[in-house]
Amino acid sequence: MEDSMMLGVEGIRKTILHGGTDDMPRFVTGTKVTFHFRTQLCNDEHTVIDDSKKVGTPMEVVIGNMFKLDVWEILLTSMRIGEVAKFWCDVIHTGMYPIVAKSLRRIADGKDPVDWHIHTCGMANMFAYHSLGYDDLDELQKEPQPLYFVMELLKVQQPSEYDRESWALNDEERLKAVPVLHGQGNKLFKQGRFEDATMKYKEAIVCIKNVQSKEKAWEAPWLKLEKMANTLTLNYCQCLLRMEEYYEVIEHTSDIINQHPGTMKAFYLRGKAHMEVWNEAEARADFIRVLDLDPGMKKMVKKELAVLKMRMDLKNEEDRLTYKGMFTKPSEEQETLERELPDQEILEQPSPEHDGTPLEKTYEEQINLEQASLLQTTLANMLLETSQQMDSSRPADMTPENVIPEETSGEQATTEERNAVDMIPEQSPSEQTSPEEISPEHAVQEPMSSEQMTLN
């Protein structure tokens, strides 16, 4: 195996790494070629940039289809099936490789290689964003250099041996396919097969964009294709509306409006999408713009605005009820708790017979203790008024301050308790008894237990 210049082609050297089989295939316009490729830098390491075998999917090219990297057609048509060859290509043949590689990498990542919803061609996009999205390709774009291409030819099919997809068509064939795809999409839409319809519309748009990319922007041929693409894009958006892909509708219609602000249907579809995602102001503005562009749409706009108002009224009412429930529900629960549970202070009120340790009693028991404590406090106050002549020898730990628990507030006393207090007769000073003569019924008693007292 030795290097040899290919006859009639400047800047290419070929090295056969593995010989092919059979005779040379017949390559004509429309022949589909399937192959693997590996791209390497011309440095000491022969750094690999792209490798279709690592991706797991071979490449396909249709001869004569104006593939962007036309040097590959030259390389492939010099090979036999099963052959593996390494080609050195000078910089005059590799200038477009970064753009081609970007599309191939997007395909490998499962993305659409054609950003058809952006209304500029690929070269314009590149200069607008100053990047291809990959650092190594940006470097090659900035400083073109020779490259190695290692090719393995897998299969060669004549035009009659395969069904040609839209990407495999030439420009004339693409333009002929557009109305066919358009009609198929409309038929699927009427059948309610919206996802299938989107595929037809999108395929037609890709055909138009491939042809349009070769025209000069904003000139008559370009504008004619642009109008065709916009019509298909709006049909695509109608499918998306039925599929409830509202934000994608807003994206595509906004792109059309930015480029062509007089497109009435774009405003109408965007307004409907805004309405579905509760963007009231945006939807209303779009519908009003529809009326400005086409007064004949007055009846339709009036209907859409009425639907918008109804939907927003319903949503506002739902929100009001939701927020009302959020704020009132805790209050109702709190009222229920207040009815069912005693005051925290009552629950934690210490009892002298438990050395200040709060008792865990039932609500009924706590009320009984409260009433007993109130009655006891009332009796103690009466005794205080008549005990000024008591013997000073009384033990200190028997004074009322040590025996009688803390007074319960008047607000907590029940009617029966107040009546009980009123029934106790007051003693006049002349009737005051001495400590020694205090009768048992006047003496301060220990509070009765919860088992001995019930609420009246």
mmCIF file with all atom_site columns, C-alpha atoms in Angstrom, residues 214-298:
data_model
loop_
_atom_site.group_PDB
_atom_site.id
_atom_site.type_symbol
_atom_site.label_atom_id
_atom_site.label_alt_id
_atom_site.label_comp_id
_atom_site.label_asym_id
_atom_site.label_entity_id
_atom_site.label_seq_id
_atom_site.pdbx_PDB_ins_code
_atom_site.Cartn_x
_atom_site.Cartn_y
_atom_site.Cartn_z
_atom_site.occupancy
_atom_site.B_iso_or_equiv
_atom_site.pdbx_formal_charge
_atom_site.auth_seq_id
_atom_site.auth_comp_id
_atom_site.auth_asym_id
_atom_site.auth_atom_id
_atom_site.pdbx_PDB_model_num
ATOM 1  C CA . LYS A 1 214 ? -28.986 28.557 -1.593 1.00 0.00 ? 214 LYS A CA 1
ATOM 2  C CA . GLU A 1 215 ? -30.885 31.772 -2.350 1.00 0.00 ? 215 GLU A CA 1
ATOM 3  C CA . LYS A 1 216 ? -29.897 35.287 -1.383 1.00 0.00 ? 216 LYS A CA 1
ATOM 4  C CA . ALA A 1 217 ? -31.861 36.445 1.664  1.00 0.00 ? 217 ALA A CA 1
ATOM 5  C CA . TRP A 1 218 ? -34.811 38.809 1.140  1.00 0.00 ? 218 TRP A CA 1
ATOM 6  C CA . GLU A 1 219 ? -34.682 38.670 -2.631 1.00 0.00 ? 219 GLU A CA 1
ATOM 7  C CA . ALA A 1 220 ? -37.744 37.532 -4.623 1.00 0.00 ? 220 ALA A CA 1
ATOM 8  C CA . PRO A 1 221 ? -36.943 33.763 -4.867 1.00 0.00 ? 221 PRO A CA 1
ATOM 9  C CA . TRP A 1 222 ? -36.022 33.675 -1.170 1.00 0.00 ? 222 TRP A CA 1
ATOM 10 C CA . LEU A 1 223 ? -39.213 35.545 -0.150 1.00 0.00 ? 223 LEU A CA 1
ATOM 11 C CA . LYS A 1 224 ? -41.372 33.199 -2.224 1.00 0.00 ? 224 LYS A CA 1
ATOM 12 C CA . LEU A 1 225 ? -39.907 30.192 -0.421 1.00 0.00 ? 225 LEU A CA 1
ATOM 13 C CA . GLU A 1 226 ? -40.229 32.026 2.904  1.00 0.00 ? 226 GLU A CA 1
ATOM 14 C CA . LYS A 1 227 ? -43.949 32.501 2.364  1.00 0.00 ? 227 LYS A CA 1
ATOM 15 C CA . MET A 1 228 ? -44.358 28.794 1.577  1.00 0.00 ? 228 MET A CA 1
ATOM 16 C CA . ALA A 1 229 ? -42.417 27.855 4.717  1.00 0.00 ? 229 ALA A CA 1
ATOM 17 C CA . ASN A 1 230 ? -44.470 30.198 6.904  1.00 0.00 ? 230 ASN A CA 1
ATOM 18 C CA . THR A 1 231 ? -47.729 28.679 5.651  1.00 0.00 ? 231 THR A CA 1
ATOM 19 C CA . LEU A 1 232 ? -46.507 25.202 6.527  1.00 0.00 ? 232 LEU A CA 1
ATOM 20 C CA . THR A 1 233 ? -45.155 26.359 9.895  1.00 0.00 ? 233 THR A CA 1
ATOM 21 C CA . LEU A 1 234 ? -48.546 27.817 10.853 1.00 0.00 ? 234 LEU A CA 1
ATOM 22 C CA . ASN A 1 235 ? -50.226 24.533 9.878  1.00 0.00 ? 235 ASN A CA 1
ATOM 23 C CA . TYR A 1 236 ? -47.649 22.795 12.050 1.00 0.00 ? 236 TYR A CA 1
ATOM 24 C CA . CYS A 1 237 ? -48.596 25.135 14.910 1.00 0.00 ? 237 CYS A CA 1
ATOM 25 C CA . GLN A 1 238 ? -52.281 24.310 14.502 1.00 0.00 ? 238 GLN A CA 1
ATOM 26 C CA . CYS A 1 239 ? -51.388 20.667 15.102 1.00 0.00 ? 239 CYS A CA 1
ATOM 27 C CA . LEU A 1 240 ? -49.345 21.642 18.156 1.00 0.00 ? 240 LEU A CA 1
ATOM 28 C CA . LEU A 1 241 ? -52.358 23.514 19.568 1.00 0.00 ? 241 LEU A CA 1
ATOM 29 C CA . ARG A 1 242 ? -54.427 20.323 19.333 1.00 0.00 ? 242 ARG A CA 1
ATOM 30 C CA . MET A 1 243 ? -51.539 18.442 20.980 1.00 0.00 ? 243 MET A CA 1
ATOM 31 C CA . GLU A 1 244 ? -51.501 21.044 23.809 1.00 0.00 ? 244 GLU A CA 1
ATOM 32 C CA . GLU A 1 245 ? -47.915 22.079 23.039 1.00 0.00 ? 245 GLU A CA 1
ATOM 33 C CA . TYR A 1 246 ? -48.769 25.707 23.748 1.00 0.00 ? 246 TYR A CA 1
ATOM 34 C CA . TYR A 1 247 ? -45.324 27.084 24.520 1.00 0.00 ? 247 TYR A CA 1
ATOM 35 C CA . GLU A 1 248 ? -43.886 25.630 21.307 1.00 0.00 ? 248 GLU A CA 1
ATOM 36 C CA . VAL A 1 249 ? -46.703 27.352 19.413 1.00 0.00 ? 249 VAL A CA 1
ATOM 37 C CA . ILE A 1 250 ? -45.785 30.649 21.073 1.00 0.00 ? 250 ILE A CA 1
ATOM 38 C CA . GLU A 1 251 ? -42.127 30.124 20.108 1.00 0.00 ? 251 GLU A CA 1
ATOM 39 C CA . HIS A 1 252 ? -42.742 29.396 16.413 1.00 0.00 ? 252 HIS A CA 1
ATOM 40 C CA . THR A 1 253 ? -45.422 32.043 15.888 1.00 0.00 ? 253 THR A CA 1
ATOM 41 C CA . SER A 1 254 ? -43.322 34.669 17.657 1.00 0.00 ? 254 SER A CA 1
ATOM 42 C CA . ASP A 1 255 ? -40.450 33.874 15.301 1.00 0.00 ? 255 ASP A CA 1
ATOM 43 C CA . ILE A 1 256 ? -42.697 34.443 12.295 1.00 0.00 ? 256 ILE A CA 1
ATOM 44 C CA . ILE A 1 257 ? -44.100 37.656 13.799 1.00 0.00 ? 257 ILE A CA 1
ATOM 45 C CA . ASN A 1 258 ? -40.607 38.998 14.465 1.00 0.00 ? 258 ASN A CA 1
ATOM 46 C CA . GLN A 1 259 ? -39.656 38.452 10.808 1.00 0.00 ? 259 GLN A CA 1
ATOM 47 C CA . HIS A 1 260 ? -43.056 39.240 9.260  1.00 0.00 ? 260 HIS A CA 1
ATOM 48 C CA . PRO A 1 261 ? -45.169 41.394 11.647 1.00 0.00 ? 261 PRO A CA 1
ATOM 49 C CA . GLY A 1 262 ? -48.112 41.514 9.240  1.00 0.00 ? 262 GLY A CA 1
ATOM 50 C CA . THR A 1 263 ? -48.897 37.784 9.395  1.00 0.00 ? 263 THR A CA 1
ATOM 51 C CA . MET A 1 264 ? -52.419 37.764 10.823 1.00 0.00 ? 264 MET A CA 1
ATOM 52 C CA . LYS A 1 265 ? -52.704 33.993 11.315 1.00 0.00 ? 265 LYS A CA 1
ATOM 53 C CA . ALA A 1 266 ? -49.534 33.976 13.435 1.00 0.00 ? 266 ALA A CA 1
ATOM 54 C CA . PHE A 1 267 ? -51.097 36.497 15.847 1.00 0.00 ? 267 PHE A CA 1
ATOM 55 C CA . TYR A 1 268 ? -54.325 34.497 15.967 1.00 0.00 ? 268 TYR A CA 1
ATOM 56 C CA . LEU A 1 269 ? -52.623 31.187 16.797 1.00 0.00 ? 269 LEU A CA 1
ATOM 57 C CA . ARG A 1 270 ? -50.323 32.831 19.312 1.00 0.00 ? 270 ARG A CA 1
ATOM 58 C CA . GLY A 1 271 ? -53.312 34.480 20.980 1.00 0.00 ? 271 GLY A CA 1
ATOM 59 C CA . LYS A 1 272 ? -55.028 31.106 21.357 1.00 0.00 ? 272 LYS A CA 1
ATOM 60 C CA . ALA A 1 273 ? -51.841 29.602 22.827 1.00 0.00 ? 273 ALA A CA 1
ATOM 61 C CA . HIS A 1 274 ? -51.494 32.503 25.293 1.00 0.00 ? 274 HIS A CA 1
ATOM 62 C CA . MET A 1 275 ? -55.131 32.018 26.323 1.00 0.00 ? 275 MET A CA 1
ATOM 63 C CA . GLU A 1 276 ? -54.506 28.344 27.090 1.00 0.00 ? 276 GLU A CA 1
ATOM 64 C CA . VAL A 1 277 ? -51.619 29.190 29.456 1.00 0.00 ? 277 VAL A CA 1
ATOM 65 C CA . TRP A 1 278 ? -53.561 32.016 31.214 1.00 0.00 ? 278 TRP A CA 1
ATOM 66 C CA . ASN A 1 279 ? -51.571 34.898 29.673 1.00 0.00 ? 279 ASN A CA 1
ATOM 67 C CA . GLU A 1 280 ? -54.600 37.178 29.543 1.00 0.00 ? 280 GLU A CA 1
ATOM 68 C CA . ALA A 1 281 ? -52.902 40.441 28.551 1.00 0.00 ? 281 ALA A CA 1
ATOM 69 C CA . GLU A 1 282 ? -50.820 38.792 25.806 1.00 0.00 ? 282 GLU A CA 1
ATOM 70 C CA . ALA A 1 283 ? -53.803 36.899 24.408 1.00 0.00 ? 283 ALA A CA 1
ATOM 71 C CA . ARG A 1 284 ? -55.979 40.023 24.350 1.00 0.00 ? 284 ARG A CA 1
ATOM 72 C CA . ALA A 1 285 ? -53.242 42.028 22.614 1.00 0.00 ? 285 ALA A CA 1
ATOM 73 C CA . ASP A 1 286 ? -52.805 39.362 19.928 1.00 0.00 ? 286 ASP A CA 1
ATOM 74 C CA . PHE A 1 287 ? -56.551 39.144 19.220 1.00 0.00 ? 287 PHE A CA 1
ATOM 75 C CA . ILE A 1 288 ? -56.809 42.932 18.951 1.00 0.00 ? 288 ILE A CA 1
ATOM 76 C CA . ARG A 1 289 ? -53.872 42.857 16.517 1.00 0.00 ? 289 ARG A CA 1
ATOM 77 C CA . VAL A 1 290 ? -55.733 40.259 14.434 1.00 0.00 ? 290 VAL A CA 1
ATOM 78 C CA . LEU A 1 291 ? -58.662 42.670 14.159 1.00 0.00 ? 291 LEU A CA 1
ATOM 79 C CA . ASP A 1 292 ? -56.314 45.488 13.119 1.00 0.00 ? 292 ASP A CA 1
ATOM 80 C CA . LEU A 1 293 ? -54.792 43.369 10.359 1.00 0.00 ? 293 LEU A CA 1
ATOM 81 C CA . ASP A 1 294 ? -58.088 41.906 9.126  1.00 0.00 ? 294 ASP A CA 1
ATOM 82 C CA . PRO A 1 295 ? -61.364 43.651 10.112 1.00 0.00 ? 295 PRO A CA 1
ATOM 83 C CA . GLY A 1 296 ? -63.206 40.729 8.528  1.00 0.00 ? 296 GLY A CA 1
ATOM 84 C CA . MET A 1 297 ? -62.147 38.674 11.560 1.00 0.00 ? 297 MET A CA 1
ATOM 85 C CA . LYS A 1 298 ? -64.350 40.809 13.853 1.00 0.00 ? 298 LYS A CA 1
#
